Coordinates of N, CA, C and O in Angstrom, one line a residue:
M1 N 47.5 124.2 85.8 CA 46.5 124.0 87.3 C 47.3 123.8 88.2 O 48.3 122.6 88.2
F2 N 47.1 124.0 89.3 CA 47.6 123.9 90.6 C 46.9 123.8 91.6 O 45.9 123.4 91.8
L3 N 47.7 121.7 92.3 CA 46.8 121.3 93.2 C 47.7 120.7 93.9 O 49.1 121.3 94.1
G4 N 47.0 120.0 95.2 CA 47.7 119.6 96.2 C 47.9 120.3 97.3 O 47.7 121.5 97.2
T5 N 48.6 119.9 98.1 CA 48.9 120.7 99.8 C 50.7 120.3 99.9 O 50.9 119.0 99.9
H6 N 51.5 121.5 100.2 CA 52.9 121.4 100.0 C 53.1 121.9 101.4 O 52.0 122.7 102.1
Q7 N 54.1 121.4 102.4 CA 54.4 121.7 103.8 C 55.6 122.6 103.8 O 57.0 121.8 104.6
P8 N 56.3 123.4 103.3 CA 57.4 123.6 102.9 C 57.4 124.6 104.4 O 56.5 125.0 105.1
R9 N 59.2 125.2 104.7 CA 59.4 125.8 105.9 C 60.0 127.2 105.3 O 60.5 127.0 104.3
L10 N 59.7 128.3 106.0 CA 60.3 129.3 105.7 C 61.6 129.8 106.3 O 61.7 129.3 107.8
D11 N 62.2 130.5 105.8 CA 63.6 130.4 106.5 C 64.1 131.4 107.1 O 63.0 132.0 106.8
D12 N 65.4 131.9 107.6 CA 65.1 133.0 108.7 C 65.6 134.0 107.9 O 65.3 135.6 108.2
K13 N 65.6 134.1 106.5 CA 65.3 135.6 105.4 C 64.1 135.3 104.9 O 64.5 136.4 104.0
G14 N 63.3 135.0 105.5 CA 62.2 135.3 104.8 C 61.7 134.4 103.4 O 61.0 134.5 102.6
R15 N 62.2 133.1 103.1 CA 62.2 132.4 101.6 C 61.7 131.4 102.3 O 61.8 130.6 103.3
L16 N 60.9 130.6 101.0 CA 60.0 129.4 101.0 C 60.6 128.8 99.7 O 61.0 129.4 98.8
F17 N 60.9 127.5 99.8 CA 60.7 126.8 98.5 C 59.4 126.4 98.0 O 58.4 126.4 98.7
L18 N 59.4 126.8 96.2 CA 58.5 126.8 96.1 C 57.8 124.4 95.5 O 59.0 124.3 95.8
P19 N 57.0 124.3 95.7 CA 56.7 122.9 95.1 C 57.4 122.7 94.1 O 57.0 123.5 92.9
A20 N 58.3 121.4 94.2 CA 59.0 121.1 93.2 C 57.8 121.0 91.4 O 59.0 121.4 90.6
K21 N 57.1 120.5 91.7 CA 56.6 120.1 90.8 C 55.8 121.2 89.8 O 55.6 121.6 88.4
Y22 N 56.0 122.7 90.4 CA 55.8 123.7 89.7 C 56.5 125.0 89.4 O 56.3 126.1 89.0
R23 N 57.8 124.6 89.6 CA 59.2 125.5 89.3 C 59.1 125.8 88.4 O 59.7 127.0 87.8
E24 N 59.5 124.7 87.4 CA 59.2 125.4 85.9 C 58.2 126.5 85.5 O 58.6 127.1 84.9
E25 N 57.1 126.1 85.6 CA 55.8 127.1 85.4 C 56.4 128.3 85.7 O 55.9 129.3 85.5
L26 N 56.6 128.6 87.1 CA 57.1 129.7 87.9 C 58.0 130.2 87.5 O 58.5 131.5 88.3
A27 N 59.3 129.6 87.2 CA 60.6 129.8 87.1 C 60.8 131.4 86.3 O 61.6 132.1 86.7
E28 N 60.1 131.6 85.6 CA 60.2 132.8 85.1 C 59.5 134.4 85.7 O 59.8 135.4 85.2
G29 N 58.9 133.8 86.8 CA 58.4 134.7 87.9 C 56.7 134.7 87.6 O 56.2 134.4 87.2
L30 N 56.6 135.1 88.9 CA 55.4 135.3 89.9 C 54.9 136.0 90.5 O 56.1 137.4 90.5
V31 N 53.6 136.5 91.0 CA 53.1 137.4 91.8 C 52.5 137.3 93.0 O 51.6 136.0 92.8
I32 N 53.2 137.8 94.1 CA 52.4 137.3 95.3 C 51.9 138.5 96.0 O 51.8 139.9 95.9
T33 N 50.6 138.4 96.7 CA 49.7 139.4 97.2 C 48.8 138.7 98.1 O 48.7 137.7 98.6
K34 N 48.1 139.7 98.5 CA 47.2 139.6 99.6 C 46.1 138.9 99.6 O 45.8 138.4 98.6
G35 N 45.5 137.7 99.7 CA 44.4 136.5 99.8 C 43.4 136.9 100.5 O 44.0 137.1 101.9
Q36 N 42.3 136.0 100.8 CA 41.3 136.1 101.7 C 41.8 135.4 102.6 O 42.4 134.9 102.5
E37 N 41.2 135.6 104.2 CA 41.3 134.8 105.1 C 42.9 134.9 105.2 O 43.3 133.7 106.2
R38 N 43.7 135.9 105.3 CA 44.9 136.0 105.8 C 45.9 135.3 105.0 O 46.6 134.3 105.6
C39 N 45.7 134.6 104.0 CA 46.4 134.3 103.5 C 47.4 135.2 102.3 O 46.9 135.8 102.1
L40 N 48.2 134.2 101.4 CA 48.7 135.0 100.3 C 48.4 134.0 98.9 O 48.4 132.9 98.9
Y41 N 48.2 134.9 97.8 CA 47.8 134.3 96.6 C 49.2 134.6 95.9 O 49.9 135.6 95.7
V42 N 49.1 133.9 95.4 CA 50.5 133.3 94.3 C 50.4 132.9 92.8 O 49.8 131.8 92.4
F43 N 50.7 134.1 91.6 CA 50.0 133.9 90.8 C 51.1 133.9 89.5 O 52.0 134.7 89.4
P44 N 50.9 132.7 88.5 CA 51.8 132.8 87.9 C 52.1 134.4 87.0 O 50.6 134.9 87.3
V45 N 52.8 135.0 86.2 CA 52.8 136.6 85.3 C 51.5 136.6 85.1 O 51.1 137.1 84.4
G46 N 51.6 134.9 84.1 CA 50.1 135.3 82.6 C 49.1 135.5 83.7 O 48.1 136.3 82.9
E47 N 48.7 134.7 84.3 CA 47.3 134.7 85.2 C 47.2 136.1 86.0 O 46.3 136.4 86.4
F48 N 48.1 136.9 86.2 CA 47.7 137.6 87.2 C 47.8 138.9 86.0 O 47.0 140.2 86.2
Q49 N 48.4 138.8 84.6 CA 47.9 139.6 83.5 C 46.2 139.5 83.6 O 45.8 140.9 83.3
R50 N 46.3 138.3 83.5 CA 44.6 138.0 83.4 C 43.7 138.5 84.2 O 43.2 139.6 83.6
I51 N 44.2 138.8 85.3 CA 43.5 139.4 86.0 C 43.2 140.7 86.3 O 42.6 141.7 86.4
T52 N 44.5 141.3 86.1 CA 45.0 142.7 85.5 C 43.9 143.6 85.0 O 43.1 144.2 84.8
E53 N 43.7 142.5 83.7 CA 42.8 143.3 82.6 C 41.4 143.1 83.3 O 40.6 143.5 82.4
A54 N 40.7 142.1 83.7 CA 39.8 142.0 83.9 C 39.4 143.0 85.1 O 38.5 143.4 84.7
L55 N 40.3 143.3 85.9 CA 39.8 144.6 86.7 C 40.7 145.8 86.3 O 39.2 146.6 86.6
S56 N 41.0 146.1 85.0 CA 41.1 147.5 84.5 C 39.7 147.5 83.7 O 39.3 148.4 83.5
T57 N 38.8 146.9 83.5 CA 37.3 146.5 82.7 C 36.3 146.8 83.4 O 35.4 147.2 83.0
A58 N 36.7 146.6 84.9 CA 35.6 147.4 85.5 C 35.5 148.3 86.1 O 36.5 149.1 85.9
P59 N 34.2 148.9 86.2 CA 33.8 150.1 86.6 C 34.4 150.9 87.6 O 34.4 150.6 88.9
V60 N 35.5 151.9 87.5 CA 36.1 152.2 89.0 C 34.9 153.3 89.6 O 35.9 153.7 90.6
T61 N 33.7 153.7 89.2 CA 33.0 154.3 90.0 C 32.2 153.3 90.8 O 31.6 153.8 91.9
A62 N 32.5 151.7 90.8 CA 32.4 151.3 91.9 C 33.4 151.1 93.3 O 34.2 150.0 93.2
K63 N 32.5 151.4 94.4 CA 33.7 151.4 95.3 C 33.9 150.1 95.7 O 35.6 149.8 96.0
A64 N 33.7 149.0 95.7 CA 34.2 147.6 95.7 C 35.3 147.2 94.7 O 36.1 146.8 95.2
V65 N 35.3 147.6 93.8 CA 36.3 147.9 92.4 C 37.3 148.1 93.0 O 38.8 148.0 93.0
R66 N 37.4 149.6 93.0 CA 38.6 150.8 93.8 C 39.7 150.1 95.1 O 40.1 149.8 95.6
D67 N 38.5 149.1 96.0 CA 39.1 149.0 97.0 C 39.4 147.7 97.7 O 40.3 147.2 97.7
Y68 N 39.2 147.5 96.6 CA 39.8 145.5 96.5 C 40.4 145.9 95.5 O 41.8 145.4 95.9
S69 N 40.7 146.4 94.7 CA 42.0 146.9 93.5 C 43.4 147.5 94.4 O 44.6 147.3 94.3
R70 N 42.9 148.7 95.4 CA 43.8 148.9 95.6 C 44.7 148.3 96.8 O 45.7 147.9 96.9
V71 N 43.5 147.4 97.6 CA 44.5 145.6 98.6 C 45.5 145.4 97.7 O 46.3 144.8 97.9
F72 N 44.5 144.6 96.1 CA 45.5 143.8 95.7 C 46.4 144.3 95.0 O 47.4 143.7 95.2
F73 N 46.6 145.5 94.5 CA 47.6 146.0 93.6 C 48.5 146.5 94.8 O 50.1 146.1 94.5
A74 N 48.4 146.6 95.7 CA 49.2 148.0 96.6 C 50.1 146.9 97.5 O 51.5 146.9 97.8
S75 N 49.6 145.8 97.5 CA 50.4 144.9 98.6 C 51.0 143.3 97.2 O 51.6 142.9 98.2
A76 N 50.8 143.9 96.0 CA 51.5 143.0 95.4 C 53.2 143.0 94.8 O 53.6 143.8 95.1
S77 N 53.8 141.7 94.9 CA 55.2 141.9 95.1 C 55.7 140.9 93.8 O 55.3 139.9 93.7
D78 N 56.6 141.1 92.6 CA 56.4 140.4 92.0 C 57.9 139.7 91.9 O 59.0 140.3 92.4
E79 N 58.3 138.9 92.1 CA 59.2 137.8 92.6 C 59.8 136.9 91.5 O 58.9 136.4 90.5
T80 N 61.1 136.6 91.2 CA 61.6 135.4 90.6 C 62.2 134.7 91.2 O 63.3 134.9 92.2
P81 N 61.6 133.2 91.1 CA 62.6 132.3 92.1 C 64.1 132.1 91.8 O 64.6 132.4 91.1
D82 N 64.8 131.3 92.9 CA 66.2 132.0 92.8 C 66.2 130.3 92.4 O 65.5 129.3 92.2
K83 N 67.8 129.7 91.9 CA 68.5 128.5 91.1 C 67.8 127.3 91.7 O 67.5 126.3 91.8
Q84 N 67.7 127.4 93.2 CA 67.1 126.6 94.1 C 65.4 126.4 94.3 O 64.5 125.6 94.8
G85 N 65.1 127.1 93.6 CA 63.4 127.7 93.5 C 62.7 128.0 94.8 O 61.9 127.8 95.5
R86 N 63.4 129.3 95.2 CA 62.8 129.9 96.7 C 62.5 131.2 96.2 O 63.1 131.5 95.1
I87 N 61.2 131.6 96.9 CA 60.9 133.0 96.8 C 61.0 133.8 98.0 O 60.8 133.0 99.1
T88 N 61.4 135.2 98.1 CA 61.2 135.4 99.0 C 59.9 136.4 99.5 O 59.6 137.0 98.5
I89 N 59.6 135.9 100.8 CA 58.2 137.1 100.7 C 58.2 138.1 101.4 O 58.9 138.1 102.5
P90 N 58.0 139.4 100.9 CA 58.3 140.4 101.8 C 57.8 140.4 102.8 O 56.6 139.6 103.8
Q91 N 58.4 141.1 104.0 CA 57.7 141.3 105.2 C 56.6 141.4 105.3 O 55.6 140.8 106.2
A92 N 56.2 142.6 105.6 CA 54.4 143.2 104.9 C 53.9 141.7 104.8 O 52.6 141.9 105.4
L93 N 54.0 140.9 103.5 CA 53.2 139.8 103.3 C 53.3 139.0 104.4 O 52.6 138.1 104.7
R94 N 54.4 138.9 104.7 CA 54.8 137.9 106.1 C 53.8 137.9 107.0 O 53.5 137.3 107.7
Q95 N 54.0 139.2 107.9 CA 53.2 139.7 109.2 C 51.6 139.7 108.5 O 51.1 139.0 109.3
Y96 N 51.1 140.6 107.4 CA 49.9 139.6 106.9 C 49.2 138.0 107.4 O 48.5 137.9 108.1
A97 N 49.9 137.4 106.7 CA 49.9 136.1 106.6 C 50.1 134.9 108.0 O 49.6 134.2 108.4
G98 N 51.1 135.8 109.0 CA 51.2 135.5 109.8 C 52.6 134.0 110.0 O 52.6 133.7 110.5
L99 N 52.7 134.5 108.7 CA 53.8 133.1 108.4 C 55.4 133.1 109.4 O 55.8 134.5 109.2
E100 N 55.7 132.4 109.8 CA 56.4 132.5 110.9 C 57.3 131.4 110.0 O 58.8 131.6 109.7
R101 N 57.7 130.1 110.4 CA 58.5 129.0 110.1 C 57.5 128.0 109.2 O 57.9 127.8 108.4
D102 N 56.4 127.1 110.0 CA 55.9 126.3 108.9 C 54.3 126.9 108.6 O 53.6 127.4 109.1
C103 N 54.8 126.5 106.9 CA 53.7 126.7 106.1 C 53.0 126.0 105.6 O 53.5 124.8 105.4
V104 N 51.9 126.1 104.7 CA 51.7 125.2 104.0 C 51.3 126.1 102.8 O 50.8 127.2 102.4
V105 N 51.4 125.1 101.3 CA 51.2 125.6 100.2 C 50.1 124.8 99.5 O 50.2 123.8 99.2
I106 N 48.9 125.3 98.8 CA 48.1 124.5 98.8 C 47.9 125.3 97.1 O 48.1 126.6 96.4
G107 N 47.3 124.0 96.2 CA 47.0 124.8 94.9 C 45.8 124.8 95.2 O 44.7 124.4 95.8
A108 N 45.5 125.7 94.5 CA 44.3 126.8 94.7 C 43.6 126.9 92.9 O 43.0 128.5 92.2
N109 N 43.8 125.6 92.0 CA 43.3 125.8 90.6 C 44.0 127.1 89.8 O 45.4 126.0 89.2
T110 N 43.9 128.3 89.6 CA 44.9 128.6 88.9 C 45.9 129.7 89.8 O 46.7 130.7 89.1
R111 N 46.1 129.3 91.1 CA 46.9 129.9 91.7 C 47.4 129.6 92.7 O 47.0 128.1 93.2
L112 N 48.6 129.4 93.7 CA 48.8 128.5 95.1 C 48.6 129.5 95.7 O 48.4 130.9 95.4
E113 N 48.5 129.0 97.2 CA 47.8 130.0 98.3 C 48.7 129.4 99.5 O 49.5 128.4 99.2
I114 N 49.9 130.7 100.0 CA 50.3 130.2 100.9 C 50.0 130.6 102.4 O 49.1 131.5 102.3
W115 N 49.6 129.6 103.3 CA 48.8 129.8 104.5 C 50.2 129.1 105.7 O 51.4 128.8 105.6
D116 N 49.9 130.1 106.9 CA 50.6 130.0 108.4 C 50.0 128.3 108.1 O 48.5 127.6 108.4
Q117 N 50.6 127.1 108.6 CA 50.2 125.9 109.2 C 49.1 125.7 110.3 O 48.0 125.1 109.9
Q118 N 49.4 126.7 111.0 CA 48.0 126.2 112.2 C 46.9 127.1 111.9 O 45.6 126.5 112.1
A119 N 46.6 128.3 110.9 CA 45.7 128.7 110.6 C 45.4 128.4 109.4 O 43.8 128.2 109.1
W120 N 45.6 127.1 108.6 CA 45.3 126.5 108.0 C 44.8 125.1 108.3 O 43.7 124.9 108.1
D121 N 45.1 124.7 109.4 CA 44.3 123.2 110.1 C 42.9 124.1 110.5 O 42.2 123.5 110.6
T122 N 43.1 125.4 111.1 CA 42.3 125.6 111.5 C 40.8 126.5 110.3 O 39.4 125.9 110.8
Y123 N 41.6 126.7 109.4 CA 40.4 126.6 108.4 C 39.7 125.6 107.7 O 38.5 125.3 107.7
L124 N 40.7 124.4 107.7 CA 40.2 123.2 107.1 C 39.3 122.6 108.3 O 38.7 122.4 107.4
A125 N 39.8 122.6 109.5 CA 39.0 122.1 110.2 C 37.3 123.0 110.3 O 36.4 121.8 110.0
D126 N 37.3 124.0 109.9 CA 35.9 124.9 110.2 C 35.5 124.5 109.2 O 33.9 124.7 108.9
Q127 N 35.9 124.4 107.8 CA 35.3 124.6 106.2 C 35.0 123.1 105.8 O 34.1 122.5 105.1
E128 N 35.5 122.1 106.7 CA 35.1 120.4 105.9 C 33.9 120.2 105.9 O 33.1 119.7 105.0
Q129 N 32.6 120.8 107.1 CA 31.3 120.2 106.7 C 31.1 121.2 105.7 O 30.2 120.5 105.0
A130 N 31.2 122.2 105.3 CA 30.6 123.1 104.9 C 31.0 122.4 103.4 O 30.5 122.9 102.2
F131 N 32.4 122.0 103.4 CA 32.5 121.5 102.2 C 31.8 120.1 101.1 O 31.3 120.5 100.2
A132 N 31.1 119.5 102.4 CA 30.5 118.4 101.8 C 29.1 119.3 102.0 O 28.4 118.5 100.9
D133 N 28.3 120.0 102.4 CA 26.8 120.7 102.1 C 26.9 121.3 101.1 O 26.0 121.7 100.3
L134 N 28.3 122.4 100.5 CA 28.1 122.9 99.8 C 28.0 121.7 98.0 O 28.1 123.0 97.1
S135 N 28.7 121.0 98.0 CA 28.8 120.3 96.8 C 27.4 120.1 95.8 O 28.0 120.7 94.6
E136 N 26.4 120.1 96.4 CA 25.6 119.9 95.5 C 25.5 121.8 95.0 O 24.7 121.7 93.9
E137 N 25.5 122.6 95.9 CA 25.5 124.2 95.7 C 26.0 124.6 94.5 O 26.4 125.1 93.5
V138 N 27.5 123.9 94.7 CA 28.4 124.6 93.7 C 28.9 124.3 92.6 O 29.6 124.2 91.3
L139 N 28.6 122.4 92.6 CA 28.8 121.8 91.5 C 27.1 121.1 91.3 O 27.5 119.8 91.2
P140 N 26.5 121.6 91.0 CA 24.9 121.2 90.6 C 24.9 119.8 90.0 O 25.4 120.2 88.4
G141 N 24.4 118.5 89.8 CA 24.7 117.2 89.4 C 25.8 117.0 88.3 O 25.7 116.1 87.5
I142 N 27.0 117.6 89.1 CA 28.4 117.3 88.6 C 29.0 116.1 89.5 O 29.4 115.1 88.9
L143 N 28.7 116.1 90.7 CA 29.4 115.3 91.7 C 28.1 114.3 92.7 O 27.2 114.9 92.6

């Protein structure tokens, strides 16, 4: 499970330090791909394989499945962190997410998300009230 908010910087070569507490879990490899709201999703290899299996059982006759799968897999890049715990984010993915220097890496349960710092701040400010309003709908009787 991935939790928390971390603020690494992208270096001039497009590399990003993974949060130290997740480096061991991701040491064997990970997959980076486009996420919603112009962020990047980072999956451990095992979780990406689970998603791949789930999508492979979805009907290819469904246009939404085809469209989602095309973007999701076409933009995916498998990476292995270096000895310092850095990953290289491909240029196309950096452009998609607007990553230049200041980034935010958030834990999102089974994945990490990489955001441009300003985009994350804007998203979070916009979602604070919605978060408060949705707790009963998303987690009825729990919170």
